[in-house]
């Protein structure tokens, strides 16, 4: 197995790996994992808000939830923004989440043609790592969502958490497992911050943006590791289910 970390969708090559893992710790992939862990039927991702509205219109109203986020805030006319804390079992059970966010949904679409597409965050890191180890894909890309084309500290730290755990559980030396320098840097970043991930989110520029929007509790939630045992896996183009 070779692991490659890419910091943003823009830095991700155009050919496809055997397995692509998209990461948006703050907050899209954390929200997706939470919805599926809470009994949501599926998560369907869109980069375009109008397209989301059109497609979801054909879905029964009582079995859908529309989530729209731009700039960290909820888009007018949508049921919710992108806070994982809004995704309680009472609210999401049996429903499909139709979601469009600034960066996370775009990152997922960037690698949607890979044979295996997963969504990962700190909260479901173990479920993702266990699945990758069970499947042993030859090439694994971990793609950070970043923020509008630029680097996000928290996504690279989560990529490092995944790579670090895979490294610990395989016999391969670091140089054999790591396919690019970014993978080694991500492992180093995670190793330094693993016991203070909430502090790291407070240092991150998007963390600061969310703090200005009073999302302190979201940061606390997103900083937790391995708290949900759920594998968001793409079943059809743009649709993720609990695997
Ligand atoms: O960029 C994204 O996709 C979002 O996760 C951003 S936010 O955390 O909802 O502001």
Short mmCIF file of C-alpha atoms and ligand atoms in Angstrom, two decimals:
data_model
loop_
_atom_site.label_atom_id
_atom_site.label_comp_id
_atom_site.label_asym_id
_atom_site.label_seq_id
_atom_site.Cartn_x
_atom_site.Cartn_y
_atom_site.Cartn_z
CA UNK A 1 0.00 0.00 0.00
CA UNK A 2 1.16 3.54 -0.80
CA UNK A 3 -0.36 6.56 0.92
CA UNK A 4 -0.45 10.00 -0.71
CA UNK A 5 -1.66 13.13 1.07
CA UNK A 6 -2.92 16.11 -0.96
CA UNK A 7 -3.69 19.30 0.92
CA UNK A 8 -6.44 20.62 -1.34
CA UNK A 9 -8.62 19.43 -4.24
CA UNK A 10 -6.62 21.79 -6.48
CA UNK A 11 -3.35 20.01 -5.62
CA UNK A 12 -4.85 16.57 -6.28
CA UNK A 13 -3.81 14.84 -9.53
CA UNK A 14 -6.44 14.03 -12.14
CA UNK A 15 -5.88 10.28 -12.44
CA UNK A 16 -7.58 8.18 -9.75
CA UNK A 17 -6.25 6.00 -6.89
CA UNK A 18 -7.73 2.66 -5.79
CA UNK A 19 -9.10 4.38 -2.69
CA UNK A 20 -9.74 8.08 -2.03
CA UNK A 21 -10.37 9.45 1.45
CA UNK A 22 -11.74 12.97 1.64
CA UNK A 23 -11.21 14.96 4.84
CA UNK A 24 -12.94 18.13 6.00
CA UNK A 25 -12.61 18.14 9.78
CA UNK A 26 -14.23 21.62 10.01
CA UNK A 27 -16.85 20.56 9.34
CA UNK A 28 -18.30 18.75 6.31
CA UNK A 29 -16.95 15.22 6.75
CA UNK A 30 -17.51 15.43 10.53
CA UNK A 31 -21.13 16.31 9.80
CA UNK A 32 -21.48 13.48 7.25
CA UNK A 33 -20.09 10.89 9.67
CA UNK A 34 -22.40 12.21 12.40
CA UNK A 35 -25.50 12.02 10.19
CA UNK A 36 -24.78 8.44 9.12
CA UNK A 37 -23.94 7.39 12.70
CA UNK A 38 -27.26 8.90 13.84
CA UNK A 39 -29.27 6.81 11.38
CA UNK A 40 -29.43 9.07 8.33
CA UNK A 41 -30.37 7.10 5.18
CA UNK A 42 -27.60 8.65 3.06
CA UNK A 43 -25.69 11.85 2.39
CA UNK A 44 -25.83 13.30 -1.12
CA UNK A 45 -23.27 15.97 -1.97
CA UNK A 46 -23.54 18.97 -4.29
CA UNK A 47 -21.21 21.80 -5.14
CA UNK A 48 -24.07 23.86 -6.55
CA UNK A 49 -26.91 25.05 -4.29
CA UNK A 50 -29.50 25.34 -7.10
CA UNK A 51 -28.78 21.82 -8.29
CA UNK A 52 -29.20 20.57 -4.71
CA UNK A 53 -32.63 22.23 -4.54
CA UNK A 54 -33.69 20.77 -7.91
CA UNK A 55 -32.60 17.19 -7.16
CA UNK A 56 -33.93 17.13 -3.59
CA UNK A 57 -37.32 18.41 -4.77
CA UNK A 58 -38.09 14.93 -6.13
CA UNK A 59 -37.47 13.40 -2.68
CA UNK A 60 -40.37 13.18 -0.16
CA UNK A 61 -40.16 16.22 2.15
CA UNK A 62 -40.44 14.11 5.32
CA UNK A 63 -37.44 12.01 4.24
CA UNK A 64 -35.03 14.77 3.32
CA UNK A 65 -32.95 17.45 5.03
CA UNK A 66 -31.30 20.23 3.07
CA UNK A 67 -28.00 21.56 4.42
CA UNK A 68 -26.42 24.61 2.83
CA UNK A 69 -23.29 26.36 4.10
CA UNK A 70 -21.36 29.28 2.68
CA UNK A 71 -18.67 31.22 4.56
CA UNK A 72 -19.42 29.12 7.65
CA UNK A 73 -23.05 30.25 7.88
CA UNK A 74 -26.38 28.65 6.97
CA UNK A 75 -27.74 29.51 3.54
CA UNK A 76 -31.22 31.09 3.65
CA UNK A 77 -34.00 28.68 2.72
CA UNK A 78 -32.14 25.56 3.84
CA UNK A 79 -33.15 23.37 6.82
CA UNK A 80 -29.72 23.63 8.38
CA UNK A 81 -26.15 24.82 7.91
CA UNK A 82 -23.19 22.53 8.45
CA UNK A 83 -23.08 22.00 12.20
CA UNK A 84 -22.67 18.35 13.21
CA UNK A 85 -24.38 19.25 16.48
CA UNK A 86 -27.65 19.80 14.58
CA UNK A 87 -27.59 16.18 13.41
CA UNK A 88 -29.38 14.47 16.27
CA UNK A 89 -30.95 11.03 15.73
CA UNK A 90 -34.42 12.61 16.21
CA UNK A 91 -33.72 14.95 13.34
CA UNK A 92 -31.86 12.78 10.84
CA UNK A 93 -33.07 9.19 11.33
CA UNK A 94 -34.26 7.67 8.05
CA UNK A 95 -33.66 10.91 6.14
CA UNK A 96 -31.31 11.74 3.32
CA UNK A 97 -29.05 14.74 3.89
CA UNK A 98 -28.67 16.82 0.71
CA UNK A 99 -25.63 18.96 1.43
CA UNK A 100 -23.56 21.66 -0.22
CA UNK A 101 -20.63 23.28 1.61
CA UNK A 102 -17.87 25.68 0.57
CA UNK A 103 -15.04 23.15 0.28
CA UNK A 104 -15.86 19.67 1.63
CA UNK A 105 -18.49 18.65 -0.91
CA UNK A 106 -16.26 19.97 -3.71
CA UNK A 107 -13.35 17.85 -2.45
CA UNK A 108 -15.53 14.74 -2.47
CA UNK A 109 -16.60 15.44 -6.02
CA UNK A 110 -12.97 15.85 -7.05
CA UNK A 111 -12.26 12.15 -6.33
CA UNK A 112 -15.73 10.70 -6.91
CA UNK A 113 -14.53 8.54 -9.82
CA UNK A 114 -12.23 6.44 -7.62
CA UNK A 115 -13.43 2.84 -7.08
CA UNK A 116 -13.57 3.42 -3.31
CA UNK A 117 -14.48 6.86 -1.93
CA UNK A 118 -14.61 7.46 1.83
CA UNK A 119 -15.25 10.48 4.04
CA UNK A 120 -13.09 10.82 7.14
CA UNK A 121 -12.70 13.11 10.12
CA UNK A 122 -11.12 12.70 13.53
CA UNK A 123 -14.42 11.40 14.93
CA UNK A 124 -14.46 8.31 12.64
CA UNK A 125 -10.74 7.86 11.99
CA UNK A 126 -10.61 4.28 13.34
CA UNK A 127 -13.53 3.06 11.20
CA UNK A 128 -11.80 4.42 8.08
CA UNK A 129 -8.40 2.97 8.99
CA UNK A 130 -9.90 -0.46 9.80
CA UNK A 131 -11.63 -0.54 6.42
CA UNK A 132 -8.49 0.47 4.49
CA UNK A 133 -6.46 -2.18 6.31
CA UNK A 134 -9.09 -4.82 5.52
CA UNK A 135 -9.20 -3.92 1.80
CA UNK A 136 -5.45 -3.32 1.26
CA UNK A 137 -5.84 -0.99 -1.76
CA UNK A 138 -2.57 -0.43 -3.66
CA UNK A 139 -2.87 3.34 -3.76
CA UNK A 140 -4.66 5.48 -1.18
CA UNK A 141 -5.09 9.23 -1.53
CA UNK A 142 -6.07 11.33 1.47
CA UNK A 143 -7.45 14.59 0.14
CA UNK A 144 -7.85 17.63 2.39
CA UNK A 145 -10.63 20.07 1.53
CA UNK A 146 -8.66 23.18 2.47
CA UNK A 147 -10.33 26.56 2.26
CA UNK A 148 -11.03 27.97 -1.20
CA UNK A 149 -7.87 26.45 -2.63
CA UNK A 150 -5.55 27.07 0.28
CA UNK A 151 -4.10 24.81 2.96
CA UNK A 152 -6.03 23.82 6.10
CA UNK A 153 -4.07 22.78 9.17
CA UNK A 154 -6.85 20.59 10.57
CA UNK A 155 -7.33 18.53 7.40
CA UNK A 156 -3.62 17.77 7.15
CA UNK A 157 -3.53 16.82 10.85
CA UNK A 158 -6.42 14.39 10.26
CA UNK A 159 -4.69 12.99 7.17
CA UNK A 160 -1.70 12.47 9.47
CA UNK A 161 -3.90 10.73 12.06
CA UNK A 162 -5.06 8.26 9.42
CA UNK A 163 -1.56 7.69 8.02
CA UNK A 164 -0.06 7.39 11.52
CA UNK A 165 -2.56 4.70 12.49
CA UNK A 166 -2.03 2.75 9.26
CA UNK A 167 1.74 2.98 9.77
CA UNK A 168 1.46 1.66 13.33
CA UNK A 169 -0.63 -1.31 12.21
CA UNK A 170 1.46 -2.42 9.24
CA UNK A 171 4.99 -3.70 9.11
CA UNK A 172 6.01 -1.29 6.35
CA UNK A 173 8.72 1.25 7.10
CA UNK A 174 7.67 4.90 6.70
CA UNK A 175 9.53 5.27 3.39
CA UNK A 176 7.69 2.33 1.88
CA UNK A 177 4.24 3.44 3.02
CA UNK A 178 4.56 7.17 2.27
CA UNK A 179 4.03 7.99 -1.40
CA UNK A 180 4.87 11.69 -1.09
CA UNK A 181 6.51 14.21 1.25
CA UNK A 182 3.09 15.52 2.31
CA UNK A 183 2.33 12.17 3.96
CA UNK A 184 5.48 12.36 6.10
CA UNK A 185 4.72 15.98 7.01
CA UNK A 186 1.12 15.11 7.90
CA UNK A 187 2.25 12.31 10.23
CA UNK A 188 4.72 14.71 11.88
CA UNK A 189 1.98 17.34 12.35
CA UNK A 190 -0.40 14.84 13.90
CA UNK A 191 2.32 13.36 16.12
CA UNK A 192 3.03 16.79 17.57
CA UNK A 193 -0.62 17.71 18.21
CA UNK A 194 -2.38 14.40 18.86
CA UNK A 195 -2.95 15.13 22.57
CA UNK A 196 -4.12 18.72 21.97
CA UNK A 197 -6.25 18.62 18.86
CA UNK A 198 -8.68 21.20 20.23
CA UNK A 199 -5.77 23.63 20.66
CA UNK A 200 -4.75 22.91 17.07
CA UNK A 201 -8.28 23.72 15.84
CA UNK A 202 -8.11 27.00 17.77
CA UNK A 203 -4.87 27.89 15.93
CA UNK A 204 -6.28 26.99 12.51
CA UNK A 205 -7.56 29.86 10.37
CA UNK A 206 -10.89 28.16 9.70
CA UNK A 207 -11.15 27.31 13.40
CA UNK A 208 -10.79 31.04 14.14
CA UNK A 209 -13.43 31.83 11.51
CA UNK A 210 -15.85 29.42 13.19
CA UNK A 211 -15.04 30.83 16.63
CA UNK A 212 -16.01 34.28 15.35
CA UNK A 213 -19.34 32.68 14.38
CA UNK A 214 -19.75 31.33 17.96
CA UNK A 215 -19.11 27.71 16.99
CA UNK A 216 -16.98 26.82 20.06
CA UNK A 217 -18.99 23.66 20.71
CA UNK A 218 -18.54 22.53 17.10
CA UNK A 219 -14.76 22.77 17.48
CA UNK A 220 -14.89 20.70 20.69
CA UNK A 221 -16.95 18.04 18.95
CA UNK A 222 -14.80 17.94 15.80
CA UNK A 223 -11.59 17.61 17.86
CA UNK A 224 -12.61 14.24 19.32
CA UNK A 225 -10.97 11.10 17.93
CA UNK A 226 -12.69 7.76 17.22
CA UNK A 227 -16.02 8.56 18.87
CA UNK A 228 -18.27 7.15 16.13
CA UNK A 229 -17.93 3.79 14.46
CA UNK A 230 -19.18 4.72 11.02
CA UNK A 231 -17.71 4.40 7.54
CA UNK A 232 -19.18 6.91 5.06
CA UNK A 233 -18.62 5.19 1.70
CA UNK A 234 -19.78 6.25 -1.76
CA UNK A 235 -22.48 3.87 -3.08
CA UNK A 236 -23.30 5.80 -6.24
CA UNK A 237 -21.86 9.00 -7.65
CA UNK A 238 -22.16 11.67 -4.95
CA UNK A 239 -24.15 9.47 -2.53
CA UNK A 240 -22.51 8.22 0.67
CA UNK A 241 -23.98 5.60 2.96
CA UNK A 242 -22.86 3.93 6.18
CA UNK A 243 -20.67 1.00 5.10
O1 LIG B 1 -15.76 24.29 3.74
C1 LIG B 1 -16.60 23.46 4.01
O2 LIG B 1 -16.94 22.57 3.26
C2 LIG B 1 -17.30 23.57 5.35
O3 LIG B 1 -17.07 22.43 6.08
C3 LIG B 1 -16.99 24.84 6.01
S1 LIG B 1 -17.81 25.10 7.53
O4 LIG B 1 -17.09 24.48 8.59
O5 LIG B 1 -19.16 24.64 7.47
O6 LIG B 1 -17.80 26.56 7.73
#
